PDB file of N, CA, C and O in Angstrom:
ATOM      1  N   UNK A1328     163.570 -24.992 -34.114  1.00  0.00           N
ATOM      2  CA  UNK A1328     164.853 -24.956 -34.796  1.00  0.00           C
ATOM      3  C   UNK A1328     165.845 -24.138 -33.974  1.00  0.00           C
ATOM      4  O   UNK A1328     165.486 -23.141 -33.360  1.00  0.00           O
ATOM      5  N   UNK A1329     167.086 -24.547 -34.035  1.00  0.00           N
ATOM      6  CA  UNK A1329     168.119 -23.813 -33.311  1.00  0.00           C
ATOM      7  C   UNK A1329     168.661 -22.688 -34.175  1.00  0.00           C
ATOM      8  O   UNK A1329     168.458 -22.656 -35.387  1.00  0.00           O
ATOM      9  N   UNK A1330     169.353 -21.790 -33.535  1.00  0.00           N
ATOM     10  CA  UNK A1330     169.938 -20.658 -34.251  1.00  0.00           C
ATOM     11  C   UNK A1330     170.942 -21.132 -35.287  1.00  0.00           C
ATOM     12  O   UNK A1330     170.992 -20.609 -36.400  1.00  0.00           O
ATOM     13  N   UNK A1331     171.729 -22.145 -34.955  1.00  0.00           N
ATOM     14  CA  UNK A1331     172.744 -22.634 -35.898  1.00  0.00           C
ATOM     15  C   UNK A1331     172.105 -23.241 -37.140  1.00  0.00           C
ATOM     16  O   UNK A1331     172.590 -23.069 -38.251  1.00  0.00           O
ATOM     17  N   UNK A1332     170.999 -23.965 -36.950  1.00  0.00           N
ATOM     18  CA  UNK A1332     170.361 -24.601 -38.101  1.00  0.00           C
ATOM     19  C   UNK A1332     169.704 -23.574 -39.020  1.00  0.00           C
ATOM     20  O   UNK A1332     169.503 -23.843 -40.196  1.00  0.00           O
ATOM     21  N   UNK A1333     169.357 -22.417 -38.516  1.00  0.00           N
ATOM     22  CA  UNK A1333     168.807 -21.355 -39.354  1.00  0.00           C
ATOM     23  C   UNK A1333     169.904 -20.492 -39.964  1.00  0.00           C
ATOM     24  O   UNK A1333     169.746 -19.968 -41.063  1.00  0.00           O
ATOM     25  N   UNK A1334     171.001 -20.346 -39.254  1.00  0.00           N
ATOM     26  CA  UNK A1334     172.055 -19.439 -39.704  1.00  0.00           C
ATOM     27  C   UNK A1334     172.881 -20.022 -40.846  1.00  0.00           C
ATOM     28  O   UNK A1334     173.289 -19.289 -41.752  1.00  0.00           O
ATOM     29  N   UNK A1335     173.125 -21.318 -40.827  1.00  0.00           N
ATOM     30  CA  UNK A1335     173.992 -21.922 -41.859  1.00  0.00           C
ATOM     31  C   UNK A1335     173.411 -21.750 -43.259  1.00  0.00           C
ATOM     32  O   UNK A1335     174.115 -21.283 -44.168  1.00  0.00           O
ATOM     33  N   UNK A1336     172.139 -22.091 -43.496  1.00  0.00           N
ATOM     34  CA  UNK A1336     171.604 -21.860 -44.847  1.00  0.00           C
ATOM     35  C   UNK A1336     171.593 -20.384 -45.233  1.00  0.00           C
ATOM     36  O   UNK A1336     171.783 -20.042 -46.406  1.00  0.00           O
ATOM     37  N   UNK A1337     171.392 -19.521 -44.260  1.00  0.00           N
ATOM     38  CA  UNK A1337     171.372 -18.092 -44.548  1.00  0.00           C
ATOM     39  C   UNK A1337     172.759 -17.585 -44.936  1.00  0.00           C
ATOM     40  O   UNK A1337     172.899 -16.754 -45.836  1.00  0.00           O
ATOM     41  N   UNK A1338     173.783 -18.095 -44.285  1.00  0.00           N
ATOM     42  CA  UNK A1338     175.156 -17.725 -44.648  1.00  0.00           C
ATOM     43  C   UNK A1338     175.471 -18.227 -46.058  1.00  0.00           C
ATOM     44  O   UNK A1338     176.102 -17.525 -46.852  1.00  0.00           O
ATOM     45  N   UNK A1339     175.027 -19.438 -46.382  1.00  0.00           N
ATOM     46  CA  UNK A1339     175.230 -19.951 -47.749  1.00  0.00           C
ATOM     47  C   UNK A1339     174.471 -19.108 -48.771  1.00  0.00           C
ATOM     48  O   UNK A1339     174.962 -18.852 -49.870  1.00  0.00           O
ATOM     49  N   UNK A1340     173.280 -18.661 -48.407  1.00  0.00           N
ATOM     50  CA  UNK A1340     172.504 -17.774 -49.262  1.00  0.00           C
ATOM     51  C   UNK A1340     173.262 -16.469 -49.511  1.00  0.00           C
ATOM     52  O   UNK A1340     173.314 -15.971 -50.637  1.00  0.00           O
ATOM     53  N   UNK A1341     173.844 -15.915 -48.460  1.00  0.00           N
ATOM     54  CA  UNK A1341     174.611 -14.674 -48.601  1.00  0.00           C
ATOM     55  C   UNK A1341     175.837 -14.884 -49.484  1.00  0.00           C
ATOM     56  O   UNK A1341     176.188 -14.012 -50.282  1.00  0.00           O
ATOM     57  N   UNK A1342     176.487 -16.036 -49.350  1.00  0.00           N
ATOM     58  CA  UNK A1342     177.650 -16.330 -50.199  1.00  0.00           C
ATOM     59  C   UNK A1342     177.233 -16.429 -51.663  1.00  0.00           C
ATOM     60  O   UNK A1342     177.924 -15.912 -52.557  1.00  0.00           O
ATOM     61  N   UNK A1343     176.114 -17.081 -51.931  1.00  0.00           N
ATOM     62  CA  UNK A1343     175.628 -17.187 -53.305  1.00  0.00           C
ATOM     63  C   UNK A1343     175.236 -15.817 -53.854  1.00  0.00           C
ATOM     64  O   UNK A1343     175.530 -15.495 -55.009  1.00  0.00           O
ATOM     65  N   UNK A1344     174.607 -14.993 -53.035  1.00  0.00           N
ATOM     66  CA  UNK A1344     174.250 -13.641 -53.466  1.00  0.00           C
ATOM     67  C   UNK A1344     175.501 -12.830 -53.781  1.00  0.00           C
ATOM     68  O   UNK A1344     175.525 -12.069 -54.752  1.00  0.00           O
ATOM     69  N   UNK A1345     176.551 -13.007 -52.976  1.00  0.00           N
ATOM     70  CA  UNK A1345     177.807 -12.302 -53.244  1.00  0.00           C
ATOM     71  C   UNK A1345     178.414 -12.758 -54.564  1.00  0.00           C
ATOM     72  O   UNK A1345     178.952 -11.940 -55.324  1.00  0.00           O
ATOM     73  N   UNK A1346     178.327 -14.048 -54.857  1.00  0.00           N
ATOM     74  CA  UNK A1346     178.843 -14.542 -56.141  1.00  0.00           C
ATOM     75  C   UNK A1346     178.067 -13.959 -57.312  1.00  0.00           C
ATOM     76  O   UNK A1346     178.649 -13.619 -58.345  1.00  0.00           O
ATOM     77  N   UNK A1347     176.748 -13.846 -57.166  1.00  0.00           N
ATOM     78  CA  UNK A1347     175.959 -13.204 -58.216  1.00  0.00           C
ATOM     79  C   UNK A1347     176.350 -11.739 -58.371  1.00  0.00           C
ATOM     80  O   UNK A1347     176.374 -11.208 -59.474  1.00  0.00           O
ATOM     81  N   UNK A1348     176.664 -11.086 -57.274  1.00  0.00           N
ATOM     82  CA  UNK A1348     177.124  -9.700 -57.337  1.00  0.00           C
ATOM     83  C   UNK A1348     178.451  -9.577 -58.074  1.00  0.00           C
ATOM     84  O   UNK A1348     178.632  -8.669 -58.886  1.00  0.00           O
ATOM     85  N   UNK A1349     179.353 -10.500 -57.806  1.00  0.00           N
ATOM     86  CA  UNK A1349     180.645 -10.503 -58.510  1.00  0.00           C
ATOM     87  C   UNK A1349     180.430 -10.728 -60.001  1.00  0.00           C
ATOM     88  O   UNK A1349     181.050 -10.063 -60.837  1.00  0.00           O
ATOM     89  N   UNK A1350     179.538 -11.650 -60.340  1.00  0.00           N
ATOM     90  CA  UNK A1350     179.222 -11.878 -61.755  1.00  0.00           C
ATOM     91  C   UNK A1350     178.655 -10.617 -62.386  1.00  0.00           C
ATOM     92  O   UNK A1350     179.026 -10.253 -63.512  1.00  0.00           O
ATOM     93  N   UNK A1351     177.762  -9.937 -61.679  1.00  0.00           N
ATOM     94  CA  UNK A1351     177.177  -8.708 -62.205  1.00  0.00           C
ATOM     95  C   UNK A1351     178.218  -7.629 -62.440  1.00  0.00           C
ATOM     96  O   UNK A1351     178.207  -6.954 -63.467  1.00  0.00           O
ATOM     97  N   UNK A1352     179.148  -7.480 -61.507  1.00  0.00           N
ATOM     98  CA  UNK A1352     180.211  -6.484 -61.670  1.00  0.00           C
ATOM     99  C   UNK A1352     181.097  -6.853 -62.855  1.00  0.00           C
ATOM    100  O   UNK A1352     181.490  -5.987 -63.646  1.00  0.00           O
ATOM    101  N   UNK A1353     181.403  -8.137 -63.010  1.00  0.00           N
ATOM    102  CA  UNK A1353     182.208  -8.571 -64.161  1.00  0.00           C
ATOM    103  C   UNK A1353     181.490  -8.257 -65.470  1.00  0.00           C
ATOM    104  O   UNK A1353     182.105  -7.786 -66.424  1.00  0.00           O
ATOM    105  N   UNK A1354     180.169  -8.496 -65.502  1.00  0.00           N
ATOM    106  CA  UNK A1354     179.408  -8.192 -66.713  1.00  0.00           C
ATOM    107  C   UNK A1354     179.411  -6.697 -67.005  1.00  0.00           C
ATOM    108  O   UNK A1354     179.430  -6.287 -68.170  1.00  0.00           O
ATOM    109  N   UNK A1355     179.397  -5.882 -65.960  1.00  0.00           N
ATOM    110  CA  UNK A1355     179.429  -4.432 -66.158  1.00  0.00           C
ATOM    111  C   UNK A1355     180.797  -3.943 -66.621  1.00  0.00           C
ATOM    112  O   UNK A1355     180.895  -3.024 -67.434  1.00  0.00           O
ATOM    113  N   UNK A1356     181.859  -4.561 -66.101  1.00  0.00           N
ATOM    114  CA  UNK A1356     183.209  -4.097 -66.422  1.00  0.00           C
ATOM    115  C   UNK A1356     183.713  -4.596 -67.776  1.00  0.00           C
ATOM    116  O   UNK A1356     184.540  -3.934 -68.402  1.00  0.00           O
ATOM    117  N   UNK A1357     183.256  -5.751 -68.204  1.00  0.00           N
ATOM    118  CA  UNK A1357     183.725  -6.350 -69.464  1.00  0.00           C
ATOM    119  C   UNK A1357     182.558  -6.679 -70.395  1.00  0.00           C
ATOM    120  O   UNK A1357     182.341  -7.841 -70.737  1.00  0.00           O
ATOM    121  N   UNK A1358     181.794  -5.681 -70.844  1.00  0.00           N
ATOM    122  CA  UNK A1358     180.620  -6.000 -71.666  1.00  0.00           C
ATOM    123  C   UNK A1358     180.973  -6.580 -73.035  1.00  0.00           C
ATOM    124  O   UNK A1358     180.258  -7.438 -73.546  1.00  0.00           O
ATOM    125  N   UNK A1359     182.068  -6.144 -73.610  1.00  0.00           N
ATOM    126  CA  UNK A1359     182.457  -6.678 -74.916  1.00  0.00           C
ATOM    127  C   UNK A1359     182.838  -8.140 -74.845  1.00  0.00           C
ATOM    128  O   UNK A1359     182.418  -8.959 -75.671  1.00  0.00           O
ATOM    129  N   UNK A1360     183.627  -8.491 -73.866  1.00  0.00           N
ATOM    130  CA  UNK A1360     184.053  -9.880 -73.688  1.00  0.00           C
ATOM    131  C   UNK A1360     182.855 -10.766 -73.336  1.00  0.00           C
ATOM    132  O   UNK A1360     182.739 -11.891 -73.806  1.00  0.00           O
ATOM    133  N   UNK A1361     181.956 -10.231 -72.523  1.00  0.00           N
ATOM    134  CA  UNK A1361     180.759 -10.981 -72.144  1.00  0.00           C
ATOM    135  C   UNK A1361     179.861 -11.209 -73.348  1.00  0.00           C
ATOM    136  O   UNK A1361     179.315 -12.307 -73.530  1.00  0.00           O
ATOM    137  N   UNK A1362     179.698 -10.194 -74.172  1.00  0.00           N
ATOM    138  CA  UNK A1362     178.876 -10.342 -75.374  1.00  0.00           C
ATOM    139  C   UNK A1362     179.458 -11.397 -76.298  1.00  0.00           C
ATOM    140  O   UNK A1362     178.721 -12.198 -76.879  1.00  0.00           O
ATOM    141  N   UNK A1363     180.773 -11.436 -76.426  1.00  0.00           N
ATOM    142  CA  UNK A1363     181.397 -12.457 -77.255  1.00  0.00           C
ATOM    143  C   UNK A1363     181.208 -13.850 -76.661  1.00  0.00           C
ATOM    144  O   UNK A1363     180.997 -14.823 -77.383  1.00  0.00           O
ATOM    145  N   UNK A1364     181.239 -13.943 -75.344  1.00  0.00           N
ATOM    146  CA  UNK A1364     181.058 -15.237 -74.681  1.00  0.00           C
ATOM    147  C   UNK A1364     179.648 -15.775 -74.893  1.00  0.00           C
ATOM    148  O   UNK A1364     179.447 -16.962 -75.135  1.00  0.00           O
ATOM    149  N   UNK A1365     178.645 -14.900 -74.785  1.00  0.00           N
ATOM    150  CA  UNK A1365     177.255 -15.325 -74.914  1.00  0.00           C
ATOM    151  C   UNK A1365     176.754 -15.327 -76.361  1.00  0.00           C
ATOM    152  O   UNK A1365     175.582 -15.628 -76.598  1.00  0.00           O
ATOM    153  N   UNK A1366     177.595 -15.004 -77.315  1.00  0.00           N
ATOM    154  CA  UNK A1366     177.187 -14.947 -78.714  1.00  0.00           C
ATOM    155  C   UNK A1366     176.745 -16.332 -79.192  1.00  0.00           C
ATOM    156  O   UNK A1366     177.345 -17.347 -78.861  1.00  0.00           O
ATOM    157  N   UNK A1367     175.674 -16.341 -79.957  1.00  0.00           N
ATOM    158  CA  UNK A1367     175.138 -17.581 -80.505  1.00  0.00           C
ATOM    159  C   UNK A1367     174.905 -17.366 -81.996  1.00  0.00           C
ATOM    160  O   UNK A1367     174.161 -16.477 -82.399  1.00  0.00           O
ATOM    161  N   UNK A1368     175.515 -18.195 -82.814  1.00  0.00           N
ATOM    162  CA  UNK A1368     175.408 -18.029 -84.257  1.00  0.00           C
ATOM    163  C   UNK A1368     173.986 -18.263 -84.754  1.00  0.00           C
ATOM    164  O   UNK A1368     173.580 -17.703 -85.765  1.00  0.00           O
ATOM    165  N   UNK A1369     173.235 -19.085 -84.065  1.00  0.00           N
ATOM    166  CA  UNK A1369     171.876 -19.409 -84.502  1.00  0.00           C
ATOM    167  C   UNK A1369     170.821 -18.459 -83.939  1.00  0.00           C
ATOM    168  O   UNK A1369     169.639 -18.636 -84.199  1.00  0.00           O
ATOM    169  N   UNK A1370     171.238 -17.474 -83.176  1.00  0.00           N
ATOM    170  CA  UNK A1370     170.275 -16.571 -82.544  1.00  0.00           C
ATOM    171  C   UNK A1370     169.655 -15.641 -83.581  1.00  0.00           C
ATOM    172  O   UNK A1370     170.276 -15.290 -84.590  1.00  0.00           O
ATOM    173  N   UNK A1371     168.442 -15.233 -83.290  1.00  0.00           N
ATOM    174  CA  UNK A1371     167.746 -14.310 -84.185  1.00  0.00           C
ATOM    175  C   UNK A1371     168.405 -12.937 -84.147  1.00  0.00           C
ATOM    176  O   UNK A1371     168.505 -12.240 -85.136  1.00  0.00           O
ATOM    177  N   UNK A1372     168.860 -12.542 -82.946  1.00  0.00           N
ATOM    178  CA  UNK A1372     169.530 -11.254 -82.778  1.00  0.00           C
ATOM    179  C   UNK A1372     170.770 -11.497 -81.924  1.00  0.00           C
ATOM    180  O   UNK A1372     170.729 -12.249 -80.966  1.00  0.00           O
ATOM    181  N   UNK A1373     171.868 -10.877 -82.271  1.00  0.00           N
ATOM    182  CA  UNK A1373     173.108 -11.137 -81.538  1.00  0.00           C
ATOM    183  C   UNK A1373     173.098 -10.470 -80.166  1.00  0.00           C
ATOM    184  O   UNK A1373     172.416  -9.472 -79.952  1.00  0.00           O
ATOM    185  N   UNK A1374     173.845 -11.048 -79.250  1.00  0.00           N
ATOM    186  CA  UNK A1374     173.971 -10.526 -77.889  1.00  0.00           C
ATOM    187  C   UNK A1374     174.980  -9.391 -77.922  1.00  0.00           C
ATOM    188  O   UNK A1374     176.145  -9.592 -78.252  1.00  0.00           O
ATOM    189  N   UNK A1375     174.536  -8.194 -77.598  1.00  0.00           N
ATOM    190  CA  UNK A1375     175.391  -7.018 -77.715  1.00  0.00           C
ATOM    191  C   UNK A1375     175.975  -6.628 -76.363  1.00  0.00           C
ATOM    192  O   UNK A1375     175.547  -7.108 -75.313  1.00  0.00           O
ATOM    193  N   UNK A1376     176.952  -5.734 -76.397  1.00  0.00           N
ATOM    194  CA  UNK A1376     177.562  -5.236 -75.164  1.00  0.00           C
ATOM    195  C   UNK A1376     176.524  -4.498 -74.321  1.00  0.00           C
ATOM    196  O   UNK A1376     176.564  -4.553 -73.090  1.00  0.00           O
ATOM    197  N   UNK A1377     175.596  -3.845 -74.956  1.00  0.00           N
ATOM    198  CA  UNK A1377     174.518  -3.150 -74.224  1.00  0.00           C
ATOM    199  C   UNK A1377     173.676  -4.149 -73.434  1.00  0.00           C
ATOM    200  O   UNK A1377     173.278  -3.890 -72.292  1.00  0.00           O
ATOM    201  N   UNK A1378     173.408  -5.309 -74.033  1.00  0.00           N
ATOM    202  CA  UNK A1378     172.658  -6.358 -73.339  1.00  0.00           C
ATOM    203  C   UNK A1378     173.437  -6.874 -72.137  1.00  0.00           C
ATOM    204  O   UNK A1378     172.869  -7.148 -71.080  1.00  0.00           O
ATOM    205  N   UNK A1379     174.756  -7.000 -72.292  1.00  0.00           N
ATOM    206  CA  UNK A1379     175.599  -7.481 -71.194  1.00  0.00           C
ATOM    207  C   UNK A1379     175.609  -6.486 -70.044  1.00  0.00           C
ATOM    208  O   UNK A1379     175.568  -6.886 -68.873  1.00  0.00           O
ATOM    209  N   UNK A1380     175.651  -5.193 -70.363  1.00  0.00           N
ATOM    210  CA  UNK A1380     175.609  -4.186 -69.296  1.00  0.00           C
ATOM    211  C   UNK A1380     174.276  -4.210 -68.563  1.00  0.00           C
ATOM    212  O   UNK A1380     174.233  -4.100 -67.334  1.00  0.00           O
ATOM    213  N   UNK A1381     173.190  -4.361 -69.286  1.00  0.00           N
ATOM    214  CA  UNK A1381     171.871  -4.425 -68.648  1.00  0.00           C
ATOM    215  C   UNK A1381     171.765  -5.660 -67.754  1.00  0.00           C
ATOM    216  O   UNK A1381     171.274  -5.580 -66.623  1.00  0.00           O
ATOM    217  N   UNK A1382     172.242  -6.786 -68.232  1.00  0.00           N
ATOM    218  CA  UNK A1382     172.228  -8.012 -67.438  1.00  0.00           C
ATOM    219  C   UNK A1382     173.118  -7.865 -66.209  1.00  0.00           C
ATOM    220  O   UNK A1382     172.756  -8.302 -65.111  1.00  0.00           O
ATOM    221  N   UNK A1383     174.264  -7.224 -66.372  1.00  0.00           N
ATOM    222  CA  UNK A1383     175.160  -6.981 -65.242  1.00  0.00           C
ATOM    223  C   UNK A1383     174.528  -6.088 -64.192  1.00  0.00           C
ATOM    224  O   UNK A1383     174.680  -6.315 -62.991  1.00  0.00           O
ATOM    225  N   UNK A1384     173.805  -5.079 -64.637  1.00  0.00           N
ATOM    226  CA  UNK A1384     173.127  -4.188 -63.693  1.00  0.00           C
ATOM    227  C   UNK A1384     172.052  -4.933 -62.917  1.00  0.00           C
ATOM    228  O   UNK A1384     171.908  -4.759 -61.699  1.00  0.00           O
ATOM    229  N   UNK A1385     171.311  -5.799 -63.589  1.00  0.00           N
ATOM    230  CA  UNK A1385     170.272  -6.574 -62.918  1.00  0.00           C
ATOM    231  C   UNK A1385     170.895  -7.494 -61.869  1.00  0.00           C
ATOM    232  O   UNK A1385     170.411  -7.586 -60.734  1.00  0.00           O
ATOM    233  N   UNK A1386     171.968  -8.193 -62.231  1.00  0.00           N
ATOM    234  CA  UNK A1386     172.638  -9.086 -61.290  1.00  0.00           C
ATOM    235  C   UNK A1386     173.213  -8.309 -60.103  1.00  0.00           C
ATOM    236  O   UNK A1386     173.094  -8.739 -58.956  1.00  0.00           O
ATOM    237  N   UNK A1387     173.828  -7.178 -60.362  1.00  0.00           N
ATOM    238  CA  UNK A1387     174.456  -6.401 -59.296  1.00  0.00           C
ATOM    239  C   UNK A1387     173.416  -5.825 -58.334  1.00  0.00           C
ATOM    240  O   UNK A1387     173.559  -5.924 -57.111  1.00  0.00           O
ATOM    241  N   UNK A1388     172.371  -5.225 -58.868  1.00  0.00           N
ATOM    242  CA  UNK A1388     171.329  -4.638 -58.023  1.00  0.00           C
ATOM    243  C   UNK A1388     170.577  -5.720 -57.257  1.00  0.00           C
ATOM    244  O   UNK A1388     170.327  -5.596 -56.057  1.00  0.00           O
ATOM    245  N   UNK A1389     170.244  -6.799 -57.939  1.00  0.00           N
ATOM    246  CA  UNK A1389     169.546  -7.902 -57.277  1.00  0.00           C
ATOM    247  C   UNK A1389     170.377  -8.528 -56.176  1.00  0.00           C
ATOM    248  O   UNK A1389     169.875  -8.810 -55.079  1.00  0.00           O
ATOM    249  N   UNK A1390     171.656  -8.745 -56.445  1.00  0.00           N
ATOM    250  CA  UNK A1390     172.539  -9.328 -55.432  1.00  0.00           C
ATOM    251  C   UNK A1390     172.685  -8.392 -54.242  1.00  0.00           C
ATOM    252  O   UNK A1390     172.681  -8.840 -53.087  1.00  0.00           O
ATOM    253  N   UNK A1391     172.788  -7.112 -54.504  1.00  0.00           N
ATOM    254  CA  UNK A1391     172.879  -6.149 -53.404  1.00  0.00           C
ATOM    255  C   UNK A1391     171.645  -6.187 -52.515  1.00  0.00           C
ATOM    256  O   UNK A1391     171.748  -6.166 -51.290  1.00  0.00           O
ATOM    257  N   UNK A1392     170.467  -6.278 -53.135  1.00  0.00           N
ATOM    258  CA  UNK A1392     169.226  -6.358 -52.361  1.00  0.00           C
ATOM    259  C   UNK A1392     169.179  -7.641 -51.538  1.00  0.00           C
ATOM    260  O   UNK A1392     168.802  -7.626 -50.360  1.00  0.00           O
ATOM    261  N   UNK A1393     169.574  -8.757 -52.138  1.00  0.00           N
ATOM    262  CA  UNK A1393     169.581 -10.028 -51.412  1.00  0.00           C
ATOM    263  C   UNK A1393     170.588 -10.015 -50.262  1.00  0.00           C
ATOM    264  O   UNK A1393     170.330 -10.567 -49.190  1.00  0.00           O
ATOM    265  N   UNK A1394     171.721  -9.391 -50.478  1.00  0.00           N
ATOM    266  CA  UNK A1394     172.725  -9.314 -49.414  1.00  0.00           C
ATOM    267  C   UNK A1394     172.211  -8.465 -48.248  1.00  0.00           C
ATOM    268  O   UNK A1394     172.371  -8.833 -47.084  1.00  0.00           O
ATOM    269  N   UNK A1395     171.589  -7.348 -48.556  1.00  0.00           N
ATOM    270  CA  UNK A1395     171.047  -6.491 -47.491  1.00  0.00           C
ATOM    271  C   UNK A1395     169.953  -7.219 -46.717  1.00  0.00           C
ATOM    272  O   UNK A1395     169.976  -7.267 -45.476  1.00  0.00           O
ATOM    273  N   UNK A1396     169.009  -7.822 -47.422  1.00  0.00           N
ATOM    274  CA  UNK A1396     167.917  -8.521 -46.749  1.00  0.00           C
ATOM    275  C   UNK A1396     168.422  -9.731 -45.963  1.00  0.00           C
ATOM    276  O   UNK A1396     167.983  -9.977 -44.841  1.00  0.00           O
ATOM    277  N   UNK A1397     169.358 -10.476 -46.544  1.00  0.00           N
ATOM    278  CA  UNK A1397     169.915 -11.619 -45.844  1.00  0.00           C
ATOM    279  C   UNK A1397     170.707 -11.221 -44.618  1.00  0.00           C
ATOM    280  O   UNK A1397     170.666 -11.899 -43.587  1.00  0.00           O
ATOM    281  N   UNK A1398     171.425 -10.121 -44.708  1.00  0.00           N
ATOM    282  CA  UNK A1398     172.196  -9.643 -43.557  1.00  0.00           C
ATOM    283  C   UNK A1398     171.279  -9.200 -42.424  1.00  0.00           C
ATOM    284  O   UNK A1398     171.557  -9.466 -41.251  1.00  0.00           O
ATOM    285  N   UNK A1399     170.193  -8.538 -42.766  1.00  0.00           N
ATOM    286  CA  UNK A1399     169.225  -8.127 -41.748  1.00  0.00           C
ATOM    287  C   UNK A1399     168.619  -9.357 -41.073  1.00  0.00           C
ATOM    288  O   UNK A1399     168.507  -9.417 -39.845  1.00  0.00           O
ATOM    289  N   UNK A1400     168.255 -10.336 -41.868  1.00  0.00           N
ATOM    290  CA  UNK A1400     167.674 -11.562 -41.312  1.00  0.00           C
ATOM    291  C   UNK A1400     168.694 -12.304 -40.448  1.00  0.00           C
ATOM    292  O   UNK A1400     168.364 -12.813 -39.374  1.00  0.00           O
ATOM    293  N   UNK A1401     169.946 -12.377 -40.902  1.00  0.00           N
ATOM    294  CA  UNK A1401     170.986 -13.052 -40.130  1.00  0.00           C
ATOM    295  C   UNK A1401     171.224 -12.336 -38.801  1.00  0.00           C
ATOM    296  O   UNK A1401     171.360 -12.976 -37.765  1.00  0.00           O
ATOM    297  N   UNK A1402     171.251 -11.017 -38.827  1.00  0.00           N
ATOM    298  CA  UNK A1402     171.421 -10.256 -37.583  1.00  0.00           C
ATOM    299  C   UNK A1402     170.251 -10.504 -36.638  1.00  0.00           C
ATOM    300  O   UNK A1402     170.439 -10.649 -35.426  1.00  0.00           O
ATOM    301  N   UNK A1403     169.048 -10.583 -37.190  1.00  0.00           N
ATOM    302  CA  UNK A1403     167.881 -10.851 -36.351  1.00  0.00           C
ATOM    303  C   UNK A1403     167.957 -12.248 -35.733  1.00  0.00           C
ATOM    304  O   UNK A1403     167.612 -12.434 -34.563  1.00  0.00           O
ATOM    305  N   UNK A1404     168.424 -13.216 -36.483  1.00  0.00           N
ATOM    306  CA  UNK A1404     168.546 -14.586 -35.966  1.00  0.00           C
ATOM    307  C   UNK A1404     169.603 -14.656 -34.877  1.00  0.00           C
ATOM    308  O   UNK A1404     169.392 -15.255 -33.821  1.00  0.00           O
ATOM    309  N   UNK A1405     170.735 -14.027 -35.140  1.00  0.00           N
ATOM    310  CA  UNK A1405     171.842 -14.121 -34.191  1.00  0.00           C
ATOM    311  C   UNK A1405     171.590 -13.343 -32.906  1.00  0.00           C
ATOM    312  O   UNK A1405     172.144 -13.680 -31.855  1.00  0.00           O
ATOM    313  N   UNK A1406     170.761 -12.306 -32.980  1.00  0.00           N
ATOM    314  CA  UNK A1406     170.454 -11.551 -31.755  1.00  0.00           C
ATOM    315  C   UNK A1406     169.258 -12.135 -31.007  1.00  0.00           C
ATOM    316  O   UNK A1406     168.874 -11.617 -29.973  1.00  0.00           O
ATOM    317  N   UNK A1407     168.686 -13.192 -31.562  1.00  0.00           N
ATOM    318  CA  UNK A1407     167.600 -13.864 -30.879  1.00  0.00           C
ATOM    319  C   UNK A1407     166.222 -13.319 -31.173  1.00  0.00           C
ATOM    320  O   UNK A1407     165.255 -13.657 -30.516  1.00  0.00           O
ATOM    321  N   UNK A1408     166.127 -12.470 -32.202  1.00  0.00           N
ATOM    322  CA  UNK A1408     164.830 -11.848 -32.504  1.00  0.00           C
ATOM    323  C   UNK A1408     164.074 -12.520 -33.512  1.00  0.00           C
ATOM    324  O   UNK A1408     163.734 -13.340 -34.062  1.00  0.00           O
TER     325      UNK A1408
END
């Protein structure tokens, strides 16, 4: 495989991870609005702002880890390693 064929999917992966990070930050900054968005009348327990903050933290931390790992891998590919 060539460097370009390996780098393109990795760049797309990094873009998707960044979008998940943006979603996580939005969930952290607007927990009330997020809870209202995810509210379901038929649910056994309502989706609370606390749940939105926890979900936002998971998305933000996970996206950060994926971005770091993807960046390291991309640097290794581009430097020929």
